[in-house]
Amino acid sequence: FFHADGSGLSMTALTSGEDYKTVESQLRIQSAGTEELLSLFFCKMLTEQTSAGNRGDFGHLNVYAHYDRIERQLKVDVISAENLLPLDVNGLSDPFVVISLVPKPMFPNVESKKTQTVKKTIDPLFDCSYSFDVDYKHVTKEATFIDFAVFDA
């Protein structure tokens, strides 16, 4: 049943099963601190959103981001969105986007940015540019993300 110094199951057999992976994952979560839990949460969100099964049921947001090392700023362009869910009774929406750097404890002094609201459309053109004053070491750290949330006004 156990490894038993080579007399039982091999270590590969013990550590490759689904039960082992589930227990290991649960132990990691239960022993994690706040910062690690936030990182795990955002990594899970990213995995779900980029999975092959994600068909974009809520629409698509077109953005561009890059880090300007000379100005020490993260530059984010919110270009447009397509096929957003119609949330108003007229079959359209009044969308706007909130851009945040997460997890928040990593960027405590960085304020979120908000686009203008584009009225009565499910295919808005935002054409907005924003800059975030952050160090390069923070934006390249594993499990730091730009969070884009689309809302209806």
mmCIF file of C-alpha atoms in Angstrom:
data_model
loop_
_atom_site.group_PDB
_atom_site.id
_atom_site.type_symbol
_atom_site.label_atom_id
_atom_site.label_comp_id
_atom_site.label_asym_id
_atom_site.label_seq_id
_atom_site.Cartn_x
_atom_site.Cartn_y
_atom_site.Cartn_z
ATOM 1 C CA PHE A 1 0.000 0.000 0.000
ATOM 2 C CA PHE A 2 2.704 2.526 0.993
ATOM 3 C CA HIS A 3 6.178 2.883 -0.399
ATOM 4 C CA ALA A 4 7.733 0.816 2.475
ATOM 5 C CA ASP A 5 11.345 1.416 1.432
ATOM 6 C CA GLY A 6 10.801 -0.152 -1.983
ATOM 7 C CA SER A 7 8.692 -3.108 -0.850
ATOM 8 C CA GLY A 8 5.322 -1.484 -1.567
ATOM 9 C CA LEU A 9 4.097 0.795 -4.325
ATOM 10 C CA SER A 10 6.640 2.879 -6.179
ATOM 11 C CA MET A 11 6.839 6.599 -5.357
ATOM 12 C CA THR A 12 5.662 7.343 -8.892
ATOM 13 C CA ALA A 13 2.537 5.250 -8.394
ATOM 14 C CA LEU A 14 1.857 6.911 -5.030
ATOM 15 C CA THR A 15 2.246 10.487 -6.241
ATOM 16 C CA SER A 16 0.639 10.225 -9.683
ATOM 17 C CA GLY A 17 -2.909 9.298 -8.665
ATOM 18 C CA GLU A 18 -5.817 11.738 -8.661
ATOM 19 C CA ASP A 19 -6.471 11.222 -4.933
ATOM 20 C CA TYR A 20 -2.890 12.179 -4.103
ATOM 21 C CA LYS A 21 -3.088 15.292 -6.279
ATOM 22 C CA THR A 22 -6.398 16.323 -4.692
ATOM 23 C CA VAL A 23 -5.072 15.913 -1.132
ATOM 24 C CA GLU A 24 -1.846 17.725 -2.017
ATOM 25 C CA SER A 25 -3.820 20.625 -3.504
ATOM 26 C CA GLN A 26 -6.122 20.858 -0.487
ATOM 27 C CA LEU A 27 -3.171 20.806 1.926
ATOM 28 C CA ARG A 28 -1.462 23.567 -0.041
ATOM 29 C CA ILE A 29 -4.589 25.725 0.066
ATOM 30 C CA GLN A 30 -5.231 25.129 3.765
ATOM 31 C CA SER A 31 -1.659 25.934 4.757
ATOM 32 C CA ALA A 32 -1.330 29.010 2.520
ATOM 33 C CA GLY A 33 -1.125 32.574 3.729
ATOM 34 C CA THR A 34 -3.292 35.381 2.403
ATOM 35 C CA GLU A 35 -0.894 36.460 -0.357
ATOM 36 C CA GLU A 36 -0.486 32.904 -1.633
ATOM 37 C CA LEU A 37 -4.261 32.315 -1.532
ATOM 38 C CA LEU A 38 -4.798 35.430 -3.638
ATOM 39 C CA SER A 39 -2.176 34.231 -6.091
ATOM 40 C CA LEU A 40 -3.804 30.810 -6.312
ATOM 41 C CA PHE A 41 -7.205 32.415 -6.881
ATOM 42 C CA PHE A 42 -6.006 34.644 -9.720
ATOM 43 C CA CYS A 43 -4.022 31.807 -11.311
ATOM 44 C CA LYS A 44 -7.156 29.636 -11.240
ATOM 45 C CA MET A 45 -9.195 32.453 -12.824
ATOM 46 C CA LEU A 46 -6.604 32.836 -15.570
ATOM 47 C CA THR A 47 -6.585 29.095 -16.254
ATOM 48 C CA GLU A 48 -10.381 29.012 -16.513
ATOM 49 C CA GLN A 49 -10.535 32.064 -18.776
ATOM 50 C CA THR A 50 -7.865 30.811 -21.157
ATOM 51 C CA SER A 51 -9.044 27.198 -21.293
ATOM 52 C CA ALA A 52 -10.137 25.662 -24.568
ATOM 53 C CA GLY A 53 -13.665 25.306 -23.196
ATOM 54 C CA ASN A 54 -14.075 29.063 -22.704
ATOM 55 C CA ARG A 55 -16.131 30.199 -25.698
ATOM 56 C CA GLY A 56 -16.361 33.847 -24.699
ATOM 57 C CA ASP A 57 -20.022 33.635 -23.674
ATOM 58 C CA PHE A 58 -19.777 37.106 -22.106
ATOM 59 C CA GLY A 59 -18.078 38.748 -25.086
ATOM 60 C CA HIS A 60 -14.494 39.721 -25.835
ATOM 61 C CA LEU A 61 -12.417 42.659 -24.649
ATOM 62 C CA ASN A 62 -9.601 43.954 -26.857
ATOM 63 C CA VAL A 63 -6.679 45.426 -24.924
ATOM 64 C CA TYR A 64 -2.969 46.076 -25.294
ATOM 65 C CA ALA A 65 -0.481 46.342 -22.418
ATOM 66 C CA HIS A 66 3.265 46.888 -22.167
ATOM 67 C CA TYR A 67 5.794 48.088 -19.619
ATOM 68 C CA ASP A 68 7.742 51.285 -20.367
ATOM 69 C CA ARG A 69 11.072 50.801 -18.555
ATOM 70 C CA ILE A 70 12.168 54.391 -19.139
ATOM 71 C CA GLU A 71 9.048 55.913 -17.545
ATOM 72 C CA ARG A 72 8.684 52.978 -15.114
ATOM 73 C CA GLN A 73 5.033 52.638 -16.020
ATOM 74 C CA LEU A 74 2.695 49.878 -17.065
ATOM 75 C CA LYS A 75 0.746 51.209 -20.061
ATOM 76 C CA VAL A 76 -2.678 49.740 -20.789
ATOM 77 C CA ASP A 77 -4.873 50.497 -23.782
ATOM 78 C CA VAL A 78 -8.522 49.467 -23.651
ATOM 79 C CA ILE A 79 -9.477 49.377 -27.301
ATOM 80 C CA SER A 80 -12.933 47.874 -27.677
ATOM 81 C CA ALA A 81 -15.278 45.048 -26.756
ATOM 82 C CA GLU A 82 -17.372 42.754 -28.927
ATOM 83 C CA ASN A 83 -20.528 40.719 -28.405
ATOM 84 C CA LEU A 84 -21.116 41.757 -24.805
ATOM 85 C CA LEU A 85 -24.208 40.411 -23.120
ATOM 86 C CA PRO A 86 -27.171 42.760 -23.564
ATOM 87 C CA LEU A 87 -28.196 43.697 -20.026
ATOM 88 C CA ASP A 88 -30.727 46.451 -20.690
ATOM 89 C CA VAL A 89 -34.372 45.945 -21.690
ATOM 90 C CA ASN A 90 -33.625 47.494 -25.095
ATOM 91 C CA GLY A 91 -31.330 44.537 -25.950
ATOM 92 C CA LEU A 92 -28.174 46.601 -25.513
ATOM 93 C CA SER A 93 -25.875 47.651 -22.650
ATOM 94 C CA ASP A 94 -24.097 50.763 -21.380
ATOM 95 C CA PRO A 95 -20.670 49.189 -20.770
ATOM 96 C CA PHE A 96 -17.587 50.510 -19.039
ATOM 97 C CA VAL A 97 -14.369 48.775 -17.965
ATOM 98 C CA VAL A 98 -12.550 48.898 -14.639
ATOM 99 C CA ILE A 99 -8.820 48.106 -14.838
ATOM 100 C CA SER A 100 -7.044 46.984 -11.665
ATOM 101 C CA LEU A 101 -3.672 45.530 -10.809
ATOM 102 C CA VAL A 102 -4.072 42.447 -8.642
ATOM 103 C CA PRO A 103 -3.570 41.055 -6.112
ATOM 104 C CA LYS A 104 -4.266 44.347 -4.346
ATOM 105 C CA PRO A 105 -1.769 43.741 -1.485
ATOM 106 C CA MET A 106 0.979 43.678 -4.118
ATOM 107 C CA PHE A 107 -0.153 47.090 -5.439
ATOM 108 C CA PRO A 108 -1.534 48.884 -2.345
ATOM 109 C CA ASN A 109 -0.950 52.421 -3.648
ATOM 110 C CA VAL A 110 -2.143 51.851 -7.202
ATOM 111 C CA GLU A 111 -5.657 53.078 -7.943
ATOM 112 C CA SER A 112 -7.939 51.280 -10.365
ATOM 113 C CA LYS A 113 -8.824 53.064 -13.606
ATOM 114 C CA LYS A 114 -12.245 53.299 -15.254
ATOM 115 C CA THR A 115 -13.146 53.905 -18.888
ATOM 116 C CA GLN A 116 -15.965 56.151 -19.966
ATOM 117 C CA THR A 117 -19.385 54.559 -20.325
ATOM 118 C CA VAL A 118 -20.412 53.878 -23.916
ATOM 119 C CA LYS A 119 -24.194 54.116 -24.184
ATOM 120 C CA LYS A 120 -26.549 51.671 -25.889
ATOM 121 C CA THR A 121 -24.180 49.146 -27.473
ATOM 122 C CA ILE A 122 -22.864 45.616 -27.120
ATOM 123 C CA ASP A 123 -19.835 46.423 -29.306
ATOM 124 C CA PRO A 124 -18.314 49.509 -27.633
ATOM 125 C CA LEU A 125 -15.270 51.411 -28.839
ATOM 126 C CA PHE A 126 -13.375 52.655 -25.770
ATOM 127 C CA ASP A 127 -10.056 53.822 -27.271
ATOM 128 C CA CYS A 128 -8.594 54.735 -23.841
ATOM 129 C CA SER A 129 -5.015 54.676 -22.560
ATOM 130 C CA TYR A 130 -3.929 54.446 -18.935
ATOM 131 C CA SER A 131 -0.610 54.410 -17.094
ATOM 132 C CA PHE A 132 0.157 52.742 -13.792
ATOM 133 C CA ASP A 133 3.262 53.826 -11.847
ATOM 134 C CA VAL A 134 4.703 50.478 -10.759
ATOM 135 C CA ASP A 135 8.151 48.919 -10.537
ATOM 136 C CA TYR A 136 9.126 46.386 -13.163
ATOM 137 C CA LYS A 137 9.892 43.786 -10.479
ATOM 138 C CA HIS A 138 6.263 43.966 -9.308
ATOM 139 C CA VAL A 139 4.631 43.563 -12.711
ATOM 140 C CA THR A 140 6.836 40.616 -13.640
ATOM 141 C CA LYS A 141 6.307 38.741 -10.391
ATOM 142 C CA GLU A 142 4.467 35.452 -10.782
ATOM 143 C CA ALA A 143 0.733 35.643 -10.068
ATOM 144 C CA THR A 144 0.371 39.380 -10.661
ATOM 145 C CA PHE A 145 -2.283 40.307 -13.173
ATOM 146 C CA ILE A 146 -4.140 43.098 -14.869
ATOM 147 C CA ASP A 147 -7.810 42.577 -14.031
ATOM 148 C CA PHE A 148 -10.325 43.850 -16.580
ATOM 149 C CA ALA A 149 -13.932 43.902 -15.378
ATOM 150 C CA VAL A 150 -16.716 44.976 -17.747
ATOM 151 C CA PHE A 151 -19.837 46.438 -16.135
ATOM 152 C CA ASP A 152 -23.158 47.846 -17.303
ATOM 153 C CA ALA A 153 -23.982 51.351 -16.071
#
